[in-house]
mmCIF file of C-alpha atoms and ligand atoms in Angstrom:
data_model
loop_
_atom_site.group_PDB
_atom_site.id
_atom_site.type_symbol
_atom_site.label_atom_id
_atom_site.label_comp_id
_atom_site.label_asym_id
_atom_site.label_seq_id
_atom_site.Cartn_x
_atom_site.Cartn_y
_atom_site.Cartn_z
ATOM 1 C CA UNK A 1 115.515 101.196 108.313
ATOM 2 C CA UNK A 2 114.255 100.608 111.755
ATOM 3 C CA UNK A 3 110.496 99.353 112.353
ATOM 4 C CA UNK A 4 109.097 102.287 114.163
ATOM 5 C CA UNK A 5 105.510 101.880 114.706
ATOM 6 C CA UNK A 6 104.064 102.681 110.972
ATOM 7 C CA UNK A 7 100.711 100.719 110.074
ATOM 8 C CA UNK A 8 101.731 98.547 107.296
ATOM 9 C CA UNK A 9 99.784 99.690 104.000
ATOM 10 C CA UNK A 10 100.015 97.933 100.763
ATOM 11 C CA UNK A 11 103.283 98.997 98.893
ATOM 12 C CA UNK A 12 103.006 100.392 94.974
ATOM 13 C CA UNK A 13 103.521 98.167 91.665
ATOM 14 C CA UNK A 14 105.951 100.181 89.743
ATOM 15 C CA UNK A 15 105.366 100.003 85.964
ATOM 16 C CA UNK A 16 108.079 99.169 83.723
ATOM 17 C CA UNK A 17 109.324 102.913 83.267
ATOM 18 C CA UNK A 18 109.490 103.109 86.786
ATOM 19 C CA UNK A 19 111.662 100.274 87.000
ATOM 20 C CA UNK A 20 113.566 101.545 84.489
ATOM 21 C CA UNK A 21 114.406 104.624 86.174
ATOM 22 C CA UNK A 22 115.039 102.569 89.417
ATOM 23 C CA UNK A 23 117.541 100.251 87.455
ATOM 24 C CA UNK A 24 119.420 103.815 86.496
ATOM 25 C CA UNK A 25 119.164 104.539 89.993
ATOM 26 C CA UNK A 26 120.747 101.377 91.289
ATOM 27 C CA UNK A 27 123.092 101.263 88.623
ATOM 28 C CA UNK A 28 124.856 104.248 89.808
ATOM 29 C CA UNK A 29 124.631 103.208 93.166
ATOM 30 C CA UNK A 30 126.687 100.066 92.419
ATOM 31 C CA UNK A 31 128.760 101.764 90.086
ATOM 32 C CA UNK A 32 129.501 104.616 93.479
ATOM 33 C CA UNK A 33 129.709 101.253 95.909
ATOM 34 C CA UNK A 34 132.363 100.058 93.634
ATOM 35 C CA UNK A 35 134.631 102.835 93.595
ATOM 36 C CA UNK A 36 134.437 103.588 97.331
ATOM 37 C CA UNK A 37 135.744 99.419 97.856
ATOM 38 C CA UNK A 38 138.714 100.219 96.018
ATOM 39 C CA UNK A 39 138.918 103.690 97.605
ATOM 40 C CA UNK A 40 138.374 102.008 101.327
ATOM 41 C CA UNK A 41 142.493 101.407 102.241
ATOM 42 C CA UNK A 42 143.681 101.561 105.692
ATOM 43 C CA UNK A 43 144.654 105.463 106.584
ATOM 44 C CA UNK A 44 141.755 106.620 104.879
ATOM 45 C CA UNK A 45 138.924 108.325 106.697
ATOM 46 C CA UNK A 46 135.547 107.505 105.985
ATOM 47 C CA UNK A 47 134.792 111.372 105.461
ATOM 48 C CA UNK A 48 137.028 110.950 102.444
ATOM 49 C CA UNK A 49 135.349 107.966 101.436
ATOM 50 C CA UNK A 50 131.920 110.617 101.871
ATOM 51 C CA UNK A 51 133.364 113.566 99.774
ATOM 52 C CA UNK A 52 134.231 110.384 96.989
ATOM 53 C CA UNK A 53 130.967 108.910 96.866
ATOM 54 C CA UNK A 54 129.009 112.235 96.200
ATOM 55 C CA UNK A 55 131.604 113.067 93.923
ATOM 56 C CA UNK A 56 130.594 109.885 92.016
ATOM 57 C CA UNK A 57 127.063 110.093 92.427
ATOM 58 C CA UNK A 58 126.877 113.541 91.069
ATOM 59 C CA UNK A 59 128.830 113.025 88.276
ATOM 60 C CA UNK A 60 126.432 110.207 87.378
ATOM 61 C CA UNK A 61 123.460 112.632 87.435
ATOM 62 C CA UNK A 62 122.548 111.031 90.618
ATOM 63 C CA UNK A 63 121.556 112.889 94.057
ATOM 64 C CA UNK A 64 122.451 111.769 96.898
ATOM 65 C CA UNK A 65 119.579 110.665 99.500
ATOM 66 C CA UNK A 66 120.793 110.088 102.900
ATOM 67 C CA UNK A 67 121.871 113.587 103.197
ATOM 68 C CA UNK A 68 119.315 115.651 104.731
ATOM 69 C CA UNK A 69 117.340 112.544 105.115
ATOM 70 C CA UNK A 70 115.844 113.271 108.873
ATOM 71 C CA UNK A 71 118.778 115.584 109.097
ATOM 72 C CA UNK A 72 121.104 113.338 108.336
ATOM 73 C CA UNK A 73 124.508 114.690 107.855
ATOM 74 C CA UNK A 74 126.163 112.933 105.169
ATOM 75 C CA UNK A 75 126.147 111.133 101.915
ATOM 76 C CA UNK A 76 126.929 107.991 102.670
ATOM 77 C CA UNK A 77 126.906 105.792 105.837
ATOM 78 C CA UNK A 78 130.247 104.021 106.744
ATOM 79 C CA UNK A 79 129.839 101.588 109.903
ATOM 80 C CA UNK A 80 133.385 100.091 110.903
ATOM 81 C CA UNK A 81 133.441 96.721 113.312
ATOM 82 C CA UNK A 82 130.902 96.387 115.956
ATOM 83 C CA UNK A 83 128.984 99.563 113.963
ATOM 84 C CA UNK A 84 125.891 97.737 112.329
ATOM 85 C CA UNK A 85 124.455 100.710 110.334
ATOM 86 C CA UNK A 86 123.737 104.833 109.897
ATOM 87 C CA UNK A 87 128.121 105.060 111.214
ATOM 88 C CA UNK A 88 128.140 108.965 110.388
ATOM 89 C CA UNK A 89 131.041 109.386 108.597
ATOM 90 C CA UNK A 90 134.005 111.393 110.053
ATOM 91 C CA UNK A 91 137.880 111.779 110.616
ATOM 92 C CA UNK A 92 138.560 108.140 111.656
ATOM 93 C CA UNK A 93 140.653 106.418 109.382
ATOM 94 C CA UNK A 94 140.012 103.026 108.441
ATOM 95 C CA UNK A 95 142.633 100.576 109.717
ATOM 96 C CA UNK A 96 144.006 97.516 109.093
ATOM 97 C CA UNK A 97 141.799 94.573 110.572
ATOM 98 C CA UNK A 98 138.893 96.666 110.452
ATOM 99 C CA UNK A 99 136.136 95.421 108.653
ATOM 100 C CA UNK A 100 133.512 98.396 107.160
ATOM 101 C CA UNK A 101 129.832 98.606 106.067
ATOM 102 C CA UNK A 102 128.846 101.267 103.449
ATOM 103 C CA UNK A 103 125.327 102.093 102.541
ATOM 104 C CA UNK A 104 124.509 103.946 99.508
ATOM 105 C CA UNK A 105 121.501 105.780 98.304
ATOM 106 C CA UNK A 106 121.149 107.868 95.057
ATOM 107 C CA UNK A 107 117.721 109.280 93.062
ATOM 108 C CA UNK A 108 117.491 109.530 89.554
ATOM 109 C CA UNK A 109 114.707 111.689 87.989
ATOM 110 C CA UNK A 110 112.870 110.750 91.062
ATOM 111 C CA UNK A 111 113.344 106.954 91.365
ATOM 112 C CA UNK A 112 115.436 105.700 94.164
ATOM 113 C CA UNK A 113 118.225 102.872 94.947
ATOM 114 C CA UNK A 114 119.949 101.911 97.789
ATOM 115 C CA UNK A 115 122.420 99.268 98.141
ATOM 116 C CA UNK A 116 125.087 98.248 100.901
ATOM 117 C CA UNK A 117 128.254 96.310 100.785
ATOM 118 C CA UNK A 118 130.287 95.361 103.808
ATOM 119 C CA UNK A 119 134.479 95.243 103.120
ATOM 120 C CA UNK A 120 137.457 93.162 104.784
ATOM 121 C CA UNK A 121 140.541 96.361 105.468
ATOM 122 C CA UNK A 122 143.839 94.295 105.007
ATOM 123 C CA UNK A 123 144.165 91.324 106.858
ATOM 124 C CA UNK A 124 141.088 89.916 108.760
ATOM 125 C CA UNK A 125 140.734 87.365 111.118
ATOM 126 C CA UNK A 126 138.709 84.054 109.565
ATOM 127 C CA UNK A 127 135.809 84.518 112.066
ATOM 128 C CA UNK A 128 134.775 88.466 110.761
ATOM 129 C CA UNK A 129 135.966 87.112 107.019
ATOM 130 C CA UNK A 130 132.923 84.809 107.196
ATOM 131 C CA UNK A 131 130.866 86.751 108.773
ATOM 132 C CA UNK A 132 130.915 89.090 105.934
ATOM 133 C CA UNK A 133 130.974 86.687 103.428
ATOM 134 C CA UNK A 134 127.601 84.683 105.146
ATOM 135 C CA UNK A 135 125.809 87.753 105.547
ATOM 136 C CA UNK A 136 126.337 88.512 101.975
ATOM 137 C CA UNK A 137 125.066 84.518 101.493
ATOM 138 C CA UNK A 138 122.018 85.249 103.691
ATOM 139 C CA UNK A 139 121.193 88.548 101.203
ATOM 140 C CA UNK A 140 121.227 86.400 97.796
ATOM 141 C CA UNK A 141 118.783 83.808 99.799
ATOM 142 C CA UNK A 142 116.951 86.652 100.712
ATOM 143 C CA UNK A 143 116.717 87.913 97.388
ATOM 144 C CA UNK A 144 116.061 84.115 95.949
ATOM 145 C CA UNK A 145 113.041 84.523 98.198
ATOM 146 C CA UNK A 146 111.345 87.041 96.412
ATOM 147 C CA UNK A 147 109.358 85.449 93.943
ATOM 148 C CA UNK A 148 106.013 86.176 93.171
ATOM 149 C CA UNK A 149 103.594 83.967 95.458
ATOM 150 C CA UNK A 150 106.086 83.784 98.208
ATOM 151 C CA UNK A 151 104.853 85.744 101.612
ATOM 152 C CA UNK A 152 106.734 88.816 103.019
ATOM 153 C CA UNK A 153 107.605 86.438 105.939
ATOM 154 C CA UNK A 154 109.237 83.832 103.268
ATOM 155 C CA UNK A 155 111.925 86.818 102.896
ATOM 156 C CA UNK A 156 112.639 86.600 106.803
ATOM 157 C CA UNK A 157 112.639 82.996 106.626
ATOM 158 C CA UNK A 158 115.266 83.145 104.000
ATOM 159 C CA UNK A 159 117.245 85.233 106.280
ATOM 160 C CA UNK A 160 116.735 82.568 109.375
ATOM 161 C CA UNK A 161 117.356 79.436 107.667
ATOM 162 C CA UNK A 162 120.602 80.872 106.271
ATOM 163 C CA UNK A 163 122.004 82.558 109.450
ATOM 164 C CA UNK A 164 120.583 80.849 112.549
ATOM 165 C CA UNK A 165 122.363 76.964 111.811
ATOM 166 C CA UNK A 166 125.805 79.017 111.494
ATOM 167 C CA UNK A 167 125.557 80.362 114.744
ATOM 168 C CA UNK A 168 125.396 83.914 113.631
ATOM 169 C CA UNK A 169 123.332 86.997 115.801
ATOM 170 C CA UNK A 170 120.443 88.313 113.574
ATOM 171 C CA UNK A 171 119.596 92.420 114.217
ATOM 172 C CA UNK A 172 115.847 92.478 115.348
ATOM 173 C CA UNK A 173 114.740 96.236 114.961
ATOM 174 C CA UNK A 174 116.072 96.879 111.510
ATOM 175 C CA UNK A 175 115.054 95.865 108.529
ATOM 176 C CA UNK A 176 114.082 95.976 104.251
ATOM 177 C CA UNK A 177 111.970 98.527 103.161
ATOM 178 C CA UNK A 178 109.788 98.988 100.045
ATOM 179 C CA UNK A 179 111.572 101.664 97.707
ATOM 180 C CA UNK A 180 110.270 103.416 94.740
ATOM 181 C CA UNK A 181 109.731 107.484 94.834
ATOM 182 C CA UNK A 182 110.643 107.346 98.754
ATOM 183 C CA UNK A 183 113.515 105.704 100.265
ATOM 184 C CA UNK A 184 111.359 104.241 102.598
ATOM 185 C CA UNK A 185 107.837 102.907 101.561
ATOM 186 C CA UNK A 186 105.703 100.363 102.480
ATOM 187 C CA UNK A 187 106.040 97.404 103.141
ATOM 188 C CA UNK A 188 108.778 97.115 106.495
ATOM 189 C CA UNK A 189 110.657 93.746 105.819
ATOM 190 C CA UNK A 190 111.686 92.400 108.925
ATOM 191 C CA UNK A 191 115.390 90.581 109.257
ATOM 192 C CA UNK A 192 114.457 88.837 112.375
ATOM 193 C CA UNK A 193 111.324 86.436 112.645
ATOM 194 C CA UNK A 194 110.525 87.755 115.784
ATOM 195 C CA UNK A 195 109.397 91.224 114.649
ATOM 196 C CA UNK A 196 106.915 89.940 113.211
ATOM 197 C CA UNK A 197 105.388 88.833 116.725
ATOM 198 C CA UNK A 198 104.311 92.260 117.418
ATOM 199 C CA UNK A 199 99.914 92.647 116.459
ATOM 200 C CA UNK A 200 100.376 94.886 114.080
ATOM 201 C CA UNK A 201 102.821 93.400 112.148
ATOM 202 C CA UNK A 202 101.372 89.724 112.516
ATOM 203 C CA UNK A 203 99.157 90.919 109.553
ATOM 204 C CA UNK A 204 101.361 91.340 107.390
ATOM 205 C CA UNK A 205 102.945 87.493 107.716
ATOM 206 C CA UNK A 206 100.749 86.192 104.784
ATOM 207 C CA UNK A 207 101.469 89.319 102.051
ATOM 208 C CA UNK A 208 102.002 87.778 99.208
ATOM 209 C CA UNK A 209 104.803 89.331 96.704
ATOM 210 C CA UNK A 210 103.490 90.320 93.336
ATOM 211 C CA UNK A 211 105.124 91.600 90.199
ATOM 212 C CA UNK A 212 106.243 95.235 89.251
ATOM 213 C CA UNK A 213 107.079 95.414 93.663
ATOM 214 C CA UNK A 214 110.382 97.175 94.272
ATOM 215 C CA UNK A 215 111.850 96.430 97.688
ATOM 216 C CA UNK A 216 115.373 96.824 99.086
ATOM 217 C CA UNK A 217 116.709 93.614 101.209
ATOM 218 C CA UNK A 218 119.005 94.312 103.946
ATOM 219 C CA UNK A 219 120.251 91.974 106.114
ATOM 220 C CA UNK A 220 122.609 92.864 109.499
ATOM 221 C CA UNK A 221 124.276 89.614 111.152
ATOM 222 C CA UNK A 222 126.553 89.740 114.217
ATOM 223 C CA UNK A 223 129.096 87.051 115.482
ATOM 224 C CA UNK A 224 127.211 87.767 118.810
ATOM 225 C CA UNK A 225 123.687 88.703 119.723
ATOM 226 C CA UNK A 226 120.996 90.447 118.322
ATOM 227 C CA UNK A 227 120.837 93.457 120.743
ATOM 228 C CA UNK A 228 121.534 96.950 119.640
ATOM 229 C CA UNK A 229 121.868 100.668 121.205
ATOM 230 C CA UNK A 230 122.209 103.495 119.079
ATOM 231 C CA UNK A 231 125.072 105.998 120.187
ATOM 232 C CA UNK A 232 125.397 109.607 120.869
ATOM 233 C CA UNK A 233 125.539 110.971 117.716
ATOM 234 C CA UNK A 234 121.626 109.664 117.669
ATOM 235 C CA UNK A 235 122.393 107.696 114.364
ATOM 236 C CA UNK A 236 124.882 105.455 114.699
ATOM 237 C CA UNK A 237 123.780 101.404 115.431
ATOM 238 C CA UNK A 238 126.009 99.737 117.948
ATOM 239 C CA UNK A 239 125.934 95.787 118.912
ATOM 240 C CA UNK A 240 125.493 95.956 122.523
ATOM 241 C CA UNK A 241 127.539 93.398 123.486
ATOM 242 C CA UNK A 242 130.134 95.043 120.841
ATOM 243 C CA UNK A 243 130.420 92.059 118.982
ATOM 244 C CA UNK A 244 131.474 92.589 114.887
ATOM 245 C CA UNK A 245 128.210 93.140 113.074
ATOM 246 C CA UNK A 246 127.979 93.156 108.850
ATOM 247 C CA UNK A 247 125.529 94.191 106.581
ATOM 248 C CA UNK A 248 124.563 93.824 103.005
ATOM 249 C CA UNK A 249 121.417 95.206 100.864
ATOM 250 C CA UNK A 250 120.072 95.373 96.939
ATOM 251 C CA UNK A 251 117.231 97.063 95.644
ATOM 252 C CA UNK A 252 115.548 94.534 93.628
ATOM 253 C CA UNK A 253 112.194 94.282 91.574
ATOM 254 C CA UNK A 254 110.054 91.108 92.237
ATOM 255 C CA UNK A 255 109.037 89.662 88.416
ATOM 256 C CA UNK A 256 107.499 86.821 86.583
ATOM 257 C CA UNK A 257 110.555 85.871 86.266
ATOM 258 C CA UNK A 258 112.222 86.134 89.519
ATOM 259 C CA UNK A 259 114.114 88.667 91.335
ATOM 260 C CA UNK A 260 115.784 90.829 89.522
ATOM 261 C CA UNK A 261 118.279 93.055 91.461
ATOM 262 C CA UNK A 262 118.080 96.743 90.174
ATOM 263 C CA UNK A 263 121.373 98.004 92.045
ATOM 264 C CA UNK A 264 124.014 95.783 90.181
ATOM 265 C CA UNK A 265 125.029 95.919 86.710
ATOM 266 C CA UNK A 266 124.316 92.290 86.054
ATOM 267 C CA UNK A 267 120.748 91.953 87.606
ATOM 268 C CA UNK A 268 122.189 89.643 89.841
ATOM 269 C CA UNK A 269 123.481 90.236 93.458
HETATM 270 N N1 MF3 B 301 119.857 101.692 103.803
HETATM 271 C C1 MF3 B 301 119.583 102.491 104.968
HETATM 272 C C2 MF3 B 301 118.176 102.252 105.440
HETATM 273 O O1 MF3 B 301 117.368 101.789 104.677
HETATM 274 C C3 MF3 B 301 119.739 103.920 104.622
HETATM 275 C C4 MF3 B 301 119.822 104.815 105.767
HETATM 276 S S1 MF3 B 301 119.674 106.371 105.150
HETATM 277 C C5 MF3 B 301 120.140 107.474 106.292
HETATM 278 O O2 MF3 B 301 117.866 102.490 106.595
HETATM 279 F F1 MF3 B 301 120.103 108.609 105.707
HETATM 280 F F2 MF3 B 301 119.307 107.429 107.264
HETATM 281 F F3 MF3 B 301 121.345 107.200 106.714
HETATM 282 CO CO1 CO B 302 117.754 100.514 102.967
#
């Protein structure tokens, strides 16, 4: 989600029904995520891969929560290449060489999970293969981070030390988000150290993680730089210098015991 200028409030312990019905949540969100991988072959559009995933969440007894979502118009969001996030889905068909970010959100009986995978089409050059793979790499450390003790900005930290000595861009702008009964609660997890430089999110360096908080981890890495313009559908994320961008997110529950991520089958990412 992007860090538009919210005051940061102290985000709500869910109790262990709650999580429960978040873990059902995320379950069918990686259950959707890994149908549409094996659905995502070159000369299919990512409006089919749209009508498939609400298909699949439905069937689930899942709703779907992007759509309508500040108007947005779809189910699913499918970002191909130098596309970071919120790609509307449409009549394009995926090709060959392209790599492809989908983002996933489904509610069950109220609870919420969202989860993001990004996918090599076909053959791939080695640069945008690692890319994808190292911002999958700079997720788990992300998650590893969220233990309870740790400060929000040890999440962001996770994200720096993994990405910043291999060179990769990291998205400033957008971000993690708290999750429970919204998509989108508090507390706004930055990806990039520097949004935390602004004065009213300086504060929120030093939160400390505590047990029972749900929070989904998203990190966005480009093989170029950090900038971004959003295009003129007014959703879609661009790279401005259109460099390939990936992106990869879990909805996870910080415990006693670690992380434990709520939108795989396995608890782990
Ligand atoms: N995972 C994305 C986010 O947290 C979900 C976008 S939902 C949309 O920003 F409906 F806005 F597309
Ligand atoms: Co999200």
């Amino acid at each position: 989600m992007t860090s538009d200028s919210k005051t940061p409030r102290a985000p709500t312990i869910k109790s262990a029904r709650e999580i429960d019905l978040m873990r059902r949540a995320g379950h069918i969100v990686a259950d959707v995520l890994s149908v549409l991988r094996d659905a995502a072959r070159p000369g299919v559009t990512t409006q089919e891969l749209d009508m498939i995933a609400e298909r699949e969440i439905r069937s689930r007894g899942g709703v779907p929560s992007f759509l309508g979502y500040l108007d947005y118009p779809a189910h699913i969001c499918a970002s191909l290449n130098e596309e970071i996030v919120h790609g509307i889905p449409g009549p394009r068909a995926i090709a060959d060489g392209d790599i492809l970010s989908i983002d996933c959100g489904a509610i069950y009986e109220g609870y919420h999970g969202d989860s993001a995978i990004t996918i090599a089409i076909g053959n791939v050059p080695k640069d945008a293969l690692d890319l994808i793979e190292d911002t999958r790499l700079s997720m788990v450390a992300c998650i590893d981070a969220a233990r309870v003790g740790n400060k929000l900005i040890d999440l962001t930290k996770a994200i720096r030390d993994y990405a910043q000595p291999r060179g990769y861009g990291i998205i400033r702008q957008y971000g993690g988000h708290g999750i429970g009964t919204a998509m989108h609660e508090e507390p706004w997890i930055a990806n990039n150290l520097a949004d935390f430089d602004s004065p009213e999110r300086r504060s929120l360096r030093g939160f400390r993680l505590r047990p029972g908080m749900t929070v989904a981890l998203e990190p966005m890495l480009t093989l170029g730089g950090w900038q971004t313009y959003v295009g003129d559908d007014e959703w879609t994320v661009f790279t401005q210098d259109g460099s390939l961008s990936a992106h990869w997110e879990h909805t996870i529950v910080v415990t006693e015991d670690g992380p434990e991520v709520l939108t795989s089958r396995t608890g782990q990412p």
